[in-house]
Tab-separated table of N, CA and C in Angstrom:
chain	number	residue	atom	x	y	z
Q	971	UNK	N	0.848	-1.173	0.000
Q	971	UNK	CA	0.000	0.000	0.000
Q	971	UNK	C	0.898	1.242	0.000
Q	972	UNK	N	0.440	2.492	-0.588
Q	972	UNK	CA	1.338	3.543	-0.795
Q	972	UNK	C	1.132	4.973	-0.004
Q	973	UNK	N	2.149	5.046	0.724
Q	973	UNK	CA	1.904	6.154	1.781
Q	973	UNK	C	0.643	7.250	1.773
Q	974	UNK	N	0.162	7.430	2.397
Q	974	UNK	CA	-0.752	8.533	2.326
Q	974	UNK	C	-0.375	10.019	1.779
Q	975	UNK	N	-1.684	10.054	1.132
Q	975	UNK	CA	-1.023	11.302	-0.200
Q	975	UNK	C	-2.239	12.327	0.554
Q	976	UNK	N	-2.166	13.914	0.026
Q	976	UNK	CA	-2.870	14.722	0.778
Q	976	UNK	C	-1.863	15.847	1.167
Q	977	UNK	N	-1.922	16.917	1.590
Q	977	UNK	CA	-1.523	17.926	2.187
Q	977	UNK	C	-1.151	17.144	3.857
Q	978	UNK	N	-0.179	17.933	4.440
Q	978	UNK	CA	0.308	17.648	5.844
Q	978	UNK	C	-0.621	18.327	6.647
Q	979	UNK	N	-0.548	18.031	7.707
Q	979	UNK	CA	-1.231	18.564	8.829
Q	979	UNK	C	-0.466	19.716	9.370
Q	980	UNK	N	-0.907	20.963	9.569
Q	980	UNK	CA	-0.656	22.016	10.082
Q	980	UNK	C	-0.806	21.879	11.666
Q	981	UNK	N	0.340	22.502	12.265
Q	981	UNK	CA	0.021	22.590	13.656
Q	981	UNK	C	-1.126	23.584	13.854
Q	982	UNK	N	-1.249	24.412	13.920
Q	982	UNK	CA	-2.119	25.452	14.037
Q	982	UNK	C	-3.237	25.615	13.088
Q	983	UNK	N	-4.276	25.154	12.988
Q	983	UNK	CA	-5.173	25.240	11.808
Q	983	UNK	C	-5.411	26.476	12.169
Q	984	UNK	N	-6.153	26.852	10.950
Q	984	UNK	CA	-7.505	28.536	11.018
Q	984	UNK	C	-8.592	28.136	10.356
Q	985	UNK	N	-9.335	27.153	11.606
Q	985	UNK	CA	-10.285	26.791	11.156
Q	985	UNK	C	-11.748	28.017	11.500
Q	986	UNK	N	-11.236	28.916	12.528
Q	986	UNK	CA	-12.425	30.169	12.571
Q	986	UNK	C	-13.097	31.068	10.919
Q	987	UNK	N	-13.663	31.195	10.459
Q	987	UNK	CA	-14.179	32.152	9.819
Q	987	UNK	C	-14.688	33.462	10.284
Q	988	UNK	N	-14.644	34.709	9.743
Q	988	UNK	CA	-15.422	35.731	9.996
Q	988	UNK	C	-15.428	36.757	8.838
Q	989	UNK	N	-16.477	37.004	8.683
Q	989	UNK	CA	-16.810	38.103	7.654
Q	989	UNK	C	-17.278	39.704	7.735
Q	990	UNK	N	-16.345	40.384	7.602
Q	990	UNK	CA	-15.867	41.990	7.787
Q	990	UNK	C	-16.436	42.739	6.639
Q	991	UNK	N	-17.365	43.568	7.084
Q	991	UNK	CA	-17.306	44.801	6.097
Q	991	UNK	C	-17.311	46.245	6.190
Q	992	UNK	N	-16.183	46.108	5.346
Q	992	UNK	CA	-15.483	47.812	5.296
Q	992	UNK	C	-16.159	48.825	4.589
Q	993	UNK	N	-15.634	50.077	5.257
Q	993	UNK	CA	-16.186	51.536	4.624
Q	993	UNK	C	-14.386	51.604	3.189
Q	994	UNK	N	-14.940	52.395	2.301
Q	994	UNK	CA	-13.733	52.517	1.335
Q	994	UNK	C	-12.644	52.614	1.973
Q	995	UNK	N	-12.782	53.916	3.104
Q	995	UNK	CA	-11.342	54.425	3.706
Q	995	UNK	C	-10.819	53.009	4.655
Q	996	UNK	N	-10.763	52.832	4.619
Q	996	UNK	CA	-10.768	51.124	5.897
Q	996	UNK	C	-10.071	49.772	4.688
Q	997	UNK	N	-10.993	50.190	3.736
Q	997	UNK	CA	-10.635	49.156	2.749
Q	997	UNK	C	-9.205	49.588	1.828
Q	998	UNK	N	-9.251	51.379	2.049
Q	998	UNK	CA	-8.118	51.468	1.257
Q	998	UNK	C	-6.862	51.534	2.255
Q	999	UNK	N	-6.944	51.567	3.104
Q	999	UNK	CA	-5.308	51.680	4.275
Q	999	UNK	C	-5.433	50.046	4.282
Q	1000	UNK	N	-6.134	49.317	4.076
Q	1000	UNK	CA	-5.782	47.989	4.529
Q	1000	UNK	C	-4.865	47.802	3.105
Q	1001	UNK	N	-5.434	47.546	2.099
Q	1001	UNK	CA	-4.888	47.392	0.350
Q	1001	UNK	C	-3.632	48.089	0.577
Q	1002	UNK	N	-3.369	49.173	1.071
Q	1002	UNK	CA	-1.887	50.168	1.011
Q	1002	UNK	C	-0.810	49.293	1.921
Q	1003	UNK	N	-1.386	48.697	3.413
Q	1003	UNK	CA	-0.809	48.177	3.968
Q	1003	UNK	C	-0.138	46.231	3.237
Q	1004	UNK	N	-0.691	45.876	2.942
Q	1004	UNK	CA	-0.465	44.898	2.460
Q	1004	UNK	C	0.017	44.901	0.912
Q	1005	UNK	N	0.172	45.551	0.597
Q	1005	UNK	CA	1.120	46.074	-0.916
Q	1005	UNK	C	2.782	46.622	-0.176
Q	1006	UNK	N	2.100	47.064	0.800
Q	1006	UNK	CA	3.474	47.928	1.497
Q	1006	UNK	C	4.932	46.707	2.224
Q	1007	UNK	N	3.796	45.639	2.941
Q	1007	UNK	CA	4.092	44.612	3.489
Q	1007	UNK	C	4.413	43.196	2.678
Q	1008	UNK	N	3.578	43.360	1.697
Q	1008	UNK	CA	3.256	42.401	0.850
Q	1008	UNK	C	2.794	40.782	1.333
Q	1009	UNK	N	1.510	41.120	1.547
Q	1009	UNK	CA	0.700	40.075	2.512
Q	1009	UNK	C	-0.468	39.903	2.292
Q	1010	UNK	N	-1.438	38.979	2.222
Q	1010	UNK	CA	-1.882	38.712	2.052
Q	1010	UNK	C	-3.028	39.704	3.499
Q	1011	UNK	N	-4.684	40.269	2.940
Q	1011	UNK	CA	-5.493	40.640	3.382
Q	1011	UNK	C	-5.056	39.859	4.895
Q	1012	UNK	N	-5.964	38.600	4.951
Q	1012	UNK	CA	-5.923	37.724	6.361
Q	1012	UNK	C	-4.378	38.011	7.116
Q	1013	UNK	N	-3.205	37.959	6.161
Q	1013	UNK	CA	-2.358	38.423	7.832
Q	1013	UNK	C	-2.228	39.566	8.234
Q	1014	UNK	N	-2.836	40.583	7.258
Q	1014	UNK	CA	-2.990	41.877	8.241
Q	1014	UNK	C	-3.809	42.313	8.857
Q	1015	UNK	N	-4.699	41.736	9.177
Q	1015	UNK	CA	-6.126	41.469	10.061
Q	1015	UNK	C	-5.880	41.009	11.020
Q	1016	UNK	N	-5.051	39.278	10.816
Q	1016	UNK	CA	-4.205	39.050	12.228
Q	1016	UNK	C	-3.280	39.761	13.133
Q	1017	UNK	N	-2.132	40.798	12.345
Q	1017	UNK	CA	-1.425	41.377	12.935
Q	1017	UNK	C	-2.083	42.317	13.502
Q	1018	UNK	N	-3.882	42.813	12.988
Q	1018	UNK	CA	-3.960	43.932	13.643
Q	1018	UNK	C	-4.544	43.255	14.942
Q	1019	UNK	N	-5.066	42.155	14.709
Q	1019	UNK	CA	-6.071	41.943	15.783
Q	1019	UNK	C	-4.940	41.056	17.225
Q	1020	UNK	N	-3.496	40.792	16.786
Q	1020	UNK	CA	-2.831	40.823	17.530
Q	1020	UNK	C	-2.104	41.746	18.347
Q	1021	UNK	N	-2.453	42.944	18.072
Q	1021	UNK	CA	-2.204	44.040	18.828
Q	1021	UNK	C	-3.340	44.624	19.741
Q	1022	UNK	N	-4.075	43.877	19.578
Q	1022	UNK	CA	-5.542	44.299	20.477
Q	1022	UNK	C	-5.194	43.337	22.131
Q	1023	UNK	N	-4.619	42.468	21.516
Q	1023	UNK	CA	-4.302	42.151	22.781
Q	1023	UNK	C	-3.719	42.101	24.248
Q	1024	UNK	N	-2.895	43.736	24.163
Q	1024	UNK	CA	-2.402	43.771	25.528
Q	1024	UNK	C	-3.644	44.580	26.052
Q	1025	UNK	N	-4.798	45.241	25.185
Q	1025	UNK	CA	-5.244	45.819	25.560
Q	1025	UNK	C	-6.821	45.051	26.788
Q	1026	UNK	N	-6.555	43.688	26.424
Q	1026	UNK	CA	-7.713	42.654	27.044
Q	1026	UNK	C	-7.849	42.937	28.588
Q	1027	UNK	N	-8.455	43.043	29.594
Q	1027	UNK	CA	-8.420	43.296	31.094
Q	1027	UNK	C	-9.065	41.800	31.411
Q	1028	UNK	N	-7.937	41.466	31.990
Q	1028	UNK	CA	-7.680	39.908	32.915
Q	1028	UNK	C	-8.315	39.973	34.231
């Protein structure tokens, strides 16, 4: 029998979804940022929404 074929398993899936909708100005600093960065929409959503986080009260 022949090894299993398929994509690998990711440690970290992103199995969440969520669906965002922007005003132009919102939509255009994001497009500037990720041309600037060169990244894909989703990781600059993550990076932003990883900066939200020191702001969490524990």
């Amino acid at each position: 029998m022949s090894p299993r074929t398929g994509r690998p398993k990711i440690e970290n899936p992103k199995s969440e979804r969520i669906t965002v909708r922007l005003d132009s100005e919102y939509a255009n600093i994001l497009k500037q940022y990720c041309e600037q960065e060169k990244i894909e929409k989703a990781e600059a959503i993550r990076r932003g929404i990883s900066k939200l986080k020191p702001d969490i009260k524990e």
